[in-house]
C-alpha positions as semicolon CSV with decimal commas, in nm:
position;residue;x (nm);y (nm);z (nm)
1;M;0,023;-0,020;0,020
2;N;0,142;0,352;-0,102
3;A;0,101;0,701;0,000
4;K;-0,112;0,699;-0,365
5;T;-0,371;0,437;-0,225
6;P;-0,734;0,691;-0,192
7;D;-0,815;0,695;0,158
8;Y;-1,155;0,495;0,097
9;L;-0,900;0,138;0,041
10;L;-0,711;0,250;0,302
11;E;-0,981;0,118;0,610
12;S;-1,019;-0,176;0,406
13;A;-0,642;-0,273;0,334
14;D;-0,597;-0,184;0,732
15;K;-0,826;-0,465;0,846
16;S;-0,760;-0,738;0,592
17;N;-0,371;-0,584;0,684
18;A;-0,411;-0,702;1,029
19;K;-0,134;-0,959;0,985
20;W;0,065;-0,680;0,792
21;K;0,491;-0,787;0,787
22;D;0,779;-0,560;0,694
23;K;0,905;-0,728;0,433
24;K;1,256;-0,511;0,516
25;R;1,238;-0,678;0,816
26;Y;1,635;-0,783;0,817
27;L;1,714;-0,590;0,589
28;W;1,697;-0,293;0,804
29;L;2,086;-0,446;0,966
30;L;2,276;-0,299;0,692
31;S;2,296;-0,012;0,907
32;P;2,450;-0,149;1,226
33;A;2,632;-0,411;0,977
34;V;2,900;-0,104;0,850
35;P;3,147;-0,089;1,149
36;V;3,033;-0,474;1,151
37;I;3,199;-0,417;0,771
38;G;3,460;-0,166;0,848
39;I;3,617;-0,372;1,193
40;A;3,649;-0,713;0,861
41;A;3,805;-0,450;0,635
42;L;4,069;-0,331;0,851
43;S;4,121;-0,645;1,010
44;A;4,240;-0,777;0,665
45;Y;4,417;-0,471;0,610
46;A;4,627;-0,476;0,977
47;V;4,689;-0,930;0,820
48;A;4,848;-0,804;0,492
49;P;4,896;-0,403;0,487
50;K;5,115;-0,387;0,161
51;K;4,890;-0,616;-0,058
52;L;4,542;-0,486;0,083
53;R;4,624;-0,134;0,074
54;A;4,264;-0,071;-0,045
55;L;4,143;-0,151;0,235
56;A;4,244;0,126;0,454
57;W;3,979;0,350;0,200
58;V;3,686;0,086;0,309
59;G;3,446;0,383;0,449
60;P;3,458;0,651;0,136
61;A;3,432;0,398;-0,095
62;L;3,114;0,288;0,090
63;V;2,986;0,630;0,157
64;H;3,080;0,770;-0,195
65;G;3,079;0,405;-0,375
66;V;2,892;0,104;-0,321
67;I;2,607;0,290;-0,161
68;P;2,507;0,524;-0,448
69;A;2,595;0,255;-0,678
70;L;2,293;0,050;-0,529
71;D;2,061;0,323;-0,507
72;R;2,120;0,349;-0,876
73;L;2,054;0,013;-0,946
74;I;1,789;-0,136;-0,690
75;G;1,607;0,211;-0,747
76;E;1,310;0,313;-0,469
77;D;1,040;0,216;-0,280
78;T;0,704;0,445;-0,187
79;S;0,553;0,180;0,038
80;N;0,437;0,214;0,382
81;P;0,276;0,060;0,617
82;P;-0,075;0,034;0,677
83;E;-0,225;0,261;0,964
84;S;-0,299;-0,039;1,147
85;A;0,017;-0,181;1,145
86;I;0,201;0,131;1,324
87;K;0,114;0,074;1,711
88;D;0,279;-0,254;1,622
89;L;0,567;-0,141;1,440
90;E;0,651;0,122;1,761
91;N;0,656;-0,099;2,004
92;D;0,847;-0,419;1,846
93;K;1,174;-0,392;2,061
94;Y;1,356;-0,555;1,772
95;Y;1,379;-0,170;1,594
96;G;1,505;-0,080;1,921
97;R;1,791;-0,325;1,912
98;I;1,937;-0,262;1,588
99;V;2,001;0,104;1,672
100;K;2,201;0,030;2,010
101;A;2,350;-0,288;1,788
102;F;2,545;-0,014;1,631
103;I;2,691;0,140;1,913
104;P;2,955;-0,135;1,990
105;A;3,145;-0,238;1,690
106;Q;3,094;0,171;1,627
107;Y;3,352;0,208;1,909
108;A;3,525;-0,171;1,773
109;V;3,652;0,032;1,448
110;T;3,716;0,353;1,590
111;F;3,955;0,195;1,845
112;L;4,099;-0,029;1,600
113;G;4,163;0,233;1,332
114;A;4,295;0,411;1,572
115;W;4,565;0,137;1,685
116;L;4,664;0,098;1,287
117;A;4,738;0,435;1,250
118;S;4,973;0,483;1,530
119;R;5,227;0,156;1,405
120;K;5,568;0,249;1,294
121;N;5,570;0,324;0,938
122;V;5,204;0,384;0,865
123;P;5,200;0,534;0,510
124;A;5,127;0,818;0,475
125;L;4,785;0,745;0,252
126;D;4,687;0,530;0,427
127;Y;4,664;0,714;0,769
128;V;4,441;0,921;0,535
129;G;4,231;0,685;0,472
130;L;4,201;0,491;0,831
131;T;4,106;0,841;0,884
132;L;3,828;0,872;0,659
133;S;3,725;0,483;0,739
134;V;3,666;0,572;1,031
135;G;3,531;0,868;1,008
136;A;3,247;0,825;0,764
137;M;3,160;0,517;1,022
138;N;3,088;0,742;1,281
139;G;2,937;1,020;1,071
140;I;2,701;0,705;0,982
141;A;2,667;0,664;1,391
142;I;2,541;1,038;1,421
143;N;2,204;0,932;1,237
144;T;2,239;0,643;1,582
145;G;2,256;0,922;1,753
146;H;1,995;1,091;1,553
147;E;1,679;0,804;1,604
148;L;1,787;0,729;1,982
149;G;1,811;1,118;2,025
150;H;1,468;1,169;1,976
151;K;1,336;0,929;2,231
152;H;1,179;1,037;2,572
153;D;1,385;0,704;2,758
154;K;1,696;0,864;2,966
155;V;1,886;0,548;2,875
156;D;1,791;0,586;2,483
157;R;1,919;0,989;2,522
158;L;2,229;0,855;2,687
159;F;2,302;0,562;2,391
160;A;2,262;0,916;2,192
161;M;2,494;1,060;2,365
162;A;2,761;0,710;2,357
163;A;2,714;0,713;1,932
164;L;2,749;1,064;1,920
165;A;3,046;1,101;2,151
166;P;3,379;0,956;1,911
167;T;3,283;1,290;1,658
168;G;3,314;1,534;1,951
169;Y;2,922;1,627;1,847
170;T;2,762;1,558;2,099
171;H;2,602;1,920;2,129
172;F;2,387;1,839;1,866
173;A;2,122;1,587;2,067
174;V;2,043;1,957;2,197
175;E;2,071;2,155;1,911
176;H;1,886;1,947;1,656
177;N;1,604;1,835;1,886
178;F;1,517;2,158;2,063
179;G;1,620;2,397;1,778
180;H;1,621;2,269;1,451
181;H;1,287;2,123;1,479
182;K;1,167;2,474;1,571
183;R;1,349;2,715;1,294
184;V;1,334;2,404;1,072
185;A;1,311;2,570;0,712
186;T;1,361;2,979;0,772
187;P;1,655;3,212;0,755
188;E;1,681;3,191;1,150
189;D;1,801;2,826;1,136
190;P;2,209;2,800;1,101
191;A;2,107;2,375;0,961
192;S;1,881;2,506;0,691
193;S;2,077;2,600;0,396
194;R;1,977;2,876;0,132
195;L;1,955;2,883;-0,280
196;G;2,215;3,010;-0,383
197;E;2,503;2,891;-0,079
198;S;2,749;2,637;-0,168
199;F;2,789;2,423;0,111
200;W;3,188;2,547;0,186
201;K;3,008;2,844;0,290
202;F;2,729;2,733;0,478
203;L;2,990;2,469;0,675
204;P;3,092;2,729;0,897
205;R;2,734;2,885;0,990
206;T;2,640;2,595;1,030
207;V;2,879;2,457;1,267
208;I;2,917;2,806;1,469
209;G;2,559;2,878;1,457
210;G;2,478;2,512;1,559
211;F;2,756;2,504;1,872
212;K;2,574;2,854;1,971
213;S;2,228;2,739;1,944
214;A;2,332;2,458;2,200
215;V;2,463;2,645;2,435
216;T;2,173;2,875;2,428
217;I;1,940;2,633;2,461
218;E;2,069;2,450;2,766
219;K;2,128;2,758;2,964
220;E;1,782;2,857;2,887
221;R;1,633;2,507;3,003
222;L;1,866;2,549;3,330
223;A;1,769;2,851;3,414
224;R;1,401;2,745;3,423
225;K;1,514;2,504;3,681
226;G;1,712;2,757;3,795
227;K;2,063;2,656;3,807
228;G;2,379;2,759;3,612
229;F;2,540;2,658;3,310
230;W;2,821;2,472;3,557
231;T;2,603;2,167;3,646
232;L;2,594;1,778;3,698
233;E;2,282;1,843;3,527
234;N;2,450;2,009;3,205
235;E;2,310;1,794;2,909
236;L;2,617;1,978;2,684
237;L;2,867;1,909;2,998
238;Q;2,790;1,523;3,001
239;G;2,831;1,521;2,630
240;W;3,167;1,655;2,586
241;A;3,280;1,473;2,936
242;M;3,210;1,171;2,754
243;S;3,409;1,268;2,419
244;A;3,745;1,413;2,641
245;A;3,646;1,001;2,840
246;F;3,673;0,879;2,507
247;F;3,963;1,038;2,317
248;G;4,214;1,068;2,584
249;A;4,111;0,661;2,655
250;T;4,197;0,587;2,318
251;A;4,544;0,821;2,284
252;A;4,617;0,709;2,612
253;V;4,637;0,311;2,477
254;C;4,718;0,360;2,101
255;G;4,985;0,644;2,163
256;P;5,041;1,041;2,038
257;R;5,032;0,944;1,640
258;S;4,685;0,822;1,696
259;I;4,543;1,177;1,822
260;P;4,530;1,380;1,470
261;F;4,367;1,024;1,348
262;L;4,140;1,073;1,630
263;I;4,116;1,471;1,562
264;G;4,035;1,372;1,103
265;Q;3,795;1,147;1,122
266;G;3,592;1,339;1,404
267;A;3,581;1,659;1,218
268;Y;3,507;1,403;0,894
269;G;3,239;1,238;1,093
270;A;3,081;1,541;1,125
271;S;3,104;1,724;0,794
272;L;2,880;1,398;0,666
273;L;2,636;1,496;0,923
274;E;2,647;1,887;0,791
275;V;2,633;1,774;0,398
276;I;2,325;1,613;0,476
277;N;2,171;1,907;0,692
278;Y;2,302;2,124;0,360
279;V;2,118;1,856;0,129
280;E;1,824;1,823;0,333
281;H;1,604;2,193;0,334
282;Y;1,846;2,332;0,101
283;G;1,654;2,655;-0,033
284;L;1,326;2,576;0,105
285;K;1,113;2,839;0,318
286;R;0,806;2,801;0,559
287;E;0,575;3,103;0,493
288;K;0,571;3,356;0,825
289;L;0,216;3,472;0,900
290;P;0,085;3,878;0,976
291;N;0,152;3,813;1,281
292;G;0,559;3,670;1,307
293;K;0,552;3,376;1,299
294;Y;0,611;3,073;1,047
295;V;0,330;2,809;0,921
296;R;0,323;2,465;1,097
297;T;0,596;2,229;0,924
298;S;0,495;2,052;0,602
299;P;0,604;1,801;0,367
300;E;0,724;2,018;0,166
301;H;1,002;2,171;0,380
302;S;1,205;1,903;0,319
303;W;1,365;1,733;0,035
304;N;1,313;1,347;0,048
305;S;1,394;1,025;-0,163
306;N;1,335;0,682;-0,171
307;N;1,642;0,517;-0,331
308;I;1,554;0,204;-0,080
309;V;1,938;0,124;-0,054
310;T;2,044;0,464;0,144
311;N;1,736;0,417;0,322
312;L;1,751;0,082;0,463
313;F;2,160;0,190;0,593
314;L;2,066;0,543;0,719
315;Y;1,690;0,444;0,898
316;Q;1,488;0,605;0,614
317;L;1,608;0,975;0,689
318;Q;1,559;1,048;0,305
319;R;1,112;1,002;0,447
320;H;1,299;1,370;0,601
321;S;0,884;1,509;0,601
322;D;0,739;1,218;0,814
323;H;1,008;1,267;1,059
324;H;0,960;1,645;1,132
325;A;0,592;1,637;1,141
326;H;0,625;1,363;1,441
327;P;1,021;1,359;1,539
328;S;0,890;1,061;1,796
329;R;0,809;0,832;1,535
330;S;1,054;0,554;1,479
331;F;1,196;0,488;1,147
332;Q;1,046;0,203;1,087
333;A;0,712;0,374;1,081
334;L;0,818;0,650;0,904
335;R;0,592;0,740;0,565
336;H;0,611;0,880;0,196
337;F;0,432;1,169;0,071
338;E;0,346;1,241;-0,268
339;N;0,350;1,625;-0,184
340;A;0,733;1,617;-0,082
341;P;0,950;1,769;-0,273
342;Q;1,176;1,466;-0,416
343;L;1,534;1,502;-0,418
344;P;1,707;1,333;-0,786
345;G;1,894;1,102;-0,604
346;G;1,924;0,919;-0,289
347;Y;2,124;1,128;0,017
348;A;2,423;0,897;-0,046
349;S;2,439;0,997;-0,435
350;M;2,439;1,375;-0,348
351;L;2,720;1,400;-0,123
352;L;2,947;1,457;-0,391
353;P;2,774;1,711;-0,569
354;A;2,723;1,946;-0,274
355;Y;3,113;2,000;-0,253
356;V;3,139;2,116;-0,599
357;P;2,815;2,425;-0,585
358;A;2,876;2,468;-0,985
359;L;2,701;2,123;-1,008
360;W;2,502;2,133;-0,719
361;Y;2,354;2,435;-0,833
362;K;2,281;2,309;-1,153
363;L;2,110;2,013;-1,010
364;M;1,929;2,159;-0,731
365;D;1,802;2,556;-0,852
366;E;1,557;2,538;-1,075
367;R;1,419;2,225;-0,909
368;V;1,355;2,481;-0,592
369;I;1,197;2,767;-0,808
370;N;0,978;2,471;-1,030
371;H;0,901;2,418;-0,628
372;Y;0,759;2,733;-0,553
373;K;0,627;2,770;-0,910
374;G;0,859;3,075;-0,949
375;D;0,815;3,250;-0,680
376;L;1,131;3,388;-0,591
377;S;0,995;3,536;-0,266
378;K;0,866;3,236;-0,136
379;I;1,273;3,117;-0,141
380;N;1,513;3,075;0,193
381;M;1,811;3,282;-0,076
382;D;2,138;3,359;0,060
383;P;2,073;3,710;0,124
384;D;2,412;3,796;-0,016
385;R;2,332;3,684;-0,325
386;R;1,943;3,771;-0,363
387;A;1,988;4,072;-0,622
388;E;2,232;3,831;-0,830
389;L;2,027;3,507;-0,850
390;E;1,706;3,708;-0,848
391;V;1,836;3,852;-1,212
392;K;2,037;3,541;-1,284
393;Y;1,667;3,307;-1,256
394;A;1,430;3,574;-1,357
395;A;1,401;3,364;-1,719
396;V;1,366;3,023;-1,455
397;A;1,154;3,133;-1,220
398;Q;0,939;3,268;-1,556
399;K;0,864;2,937;-1,728
400;A;0,745;2,811;-1,363
401;A;0,525;3,065;-1,363
402;D;0,342;2,993;-1,667
403;A;0,353;2,639;-1,684
404;D;0,207;2,663;-1,297
405;K;-0,055;2,889;-1,510
406;T;-0,119;2,700;-1,823
407;E;-0,197;2,392;-1,558
408;K;-0,451;2,570;-1,338
409;E;-0,623;2,650;-1,692
410;S;-0,620;2,282;-1,802
411;S;-0,784;2,176;-1,504
412;V;-1,043;2,386;-1,460
413;T;-1,144;2,310;-1,828
414;E;-1,124;1,918;-1,738
415;Q;-1,312;2,102;-1,441
416;A;-1,554;2,243;-1,612
417;A;-1,591;1,934;-1,874
C-alpha cells in the first residue's frame, strides 16, 4: 500500500492487513552492519597492509561509491505501512535493538583504526584512508544518535550521546531536537541551507551557529530549573565529558600518533552530518504569517528520497518530511508523502555534488524554483546573493510561473467539461 492509495481503500486495507509484516525487517540490519564491515576490512588490512592497502579506504568507498551505485541499481520504494500496523511497529523492541547494536561495533572499529594509524611506518596515504574510513563509520553513527536522541527514554538518550561521542558532536543532541526542529526551513536556522549558498559557505555557518544555539538552549533550560550552566545536569557538559574520556582513553592506549587520527576522523564524520543537513532543506522556506510566526512544518519543507538502499543504511532518514512532522516516530514507521519535494537521487548520491557548487546549483536551483512555481520571494535564498540570483533566475522563474498557470487553466477546463 503506498501514499497514492485512495482514502476509501485505506480503511479496508487496514482491516485486511491485520497481520501485515515488514518485508524489510531483516534488511534494516544493513545499518549496524556498516561498522562490522569496517572491522572486517581493517582487520584484513592489519594482517596484510602491503597487499590490501585499498581496504584502508573502505569508508569513503562505501559512502561515496557502493551505496550510491546500489541506489541506482535497485531503485526506489514508495510503500508505506498501513495505519493498523504503526502501533505494533513502534512497540516492536527488535527495531530499537538494531539501532543500539551499531554502537559497540562503532567503538570497536574506531579503536582498531586508531591502533592501526598509530603503528610505526604507516604510509601517509594509508593514514589518511584509515582516518576517513573510521570518520565515515562515525558519521553514519551520528544518524544512530539522531534516531535515539528523539526518544523520551533516558537510556535511549544516553545511548545517543555515546553514538555521538567519537565525533565530539554531542551538542547535536541538544541543538537538533530543540533548535533545528523548531526553526527548520527558516532563515534563522543555521542547519537549513539557502539557495545560492555553497556547502563551503554553509559549513562554518552551521557548525558555529549550531554550537551557539546548543549553548543557548541548554542555558535557558537550566535557568528554568533555577540552575547555572556549570552543573552536572548540563547535557552539553555530560556529552563533552564522554567525548573527552573516549579520546583520552584511546590516545593513552594507542599513543600520540593516534591524536591527529582521532581529530581528523571526528571532523570528517561531523562534516558528513553537515552535508546531509545541507541537502535536506536546501532553499526551502516556511511562509511567515502576519503575526510574525511561521506556518507549521509540512511535507513541502524537506527534500525527500525513496532510494531504498540509502534508506536501509540511514534508518529512512530520507523520509525527512514525516520525521519533522513526527520527531519521535521510529524509523520503521516513517511514511512517504506524494507532495513532498523529491531529490534527483538518494542522500548518498547527493554528497559529492554538494561539494561542487556549480554542479549542485545545476542539479538543485531550478528544482527549488519549480517547487515554488516561480515565486522567488518564497525561497530561502542567500541574502548576500539575492539581487544577483533574482536576475540570474528571472527567466527560469517566469517559465515555472507560466507552466503553473497553464496547469491551473487546464484543470479548470477539465472540471468544467
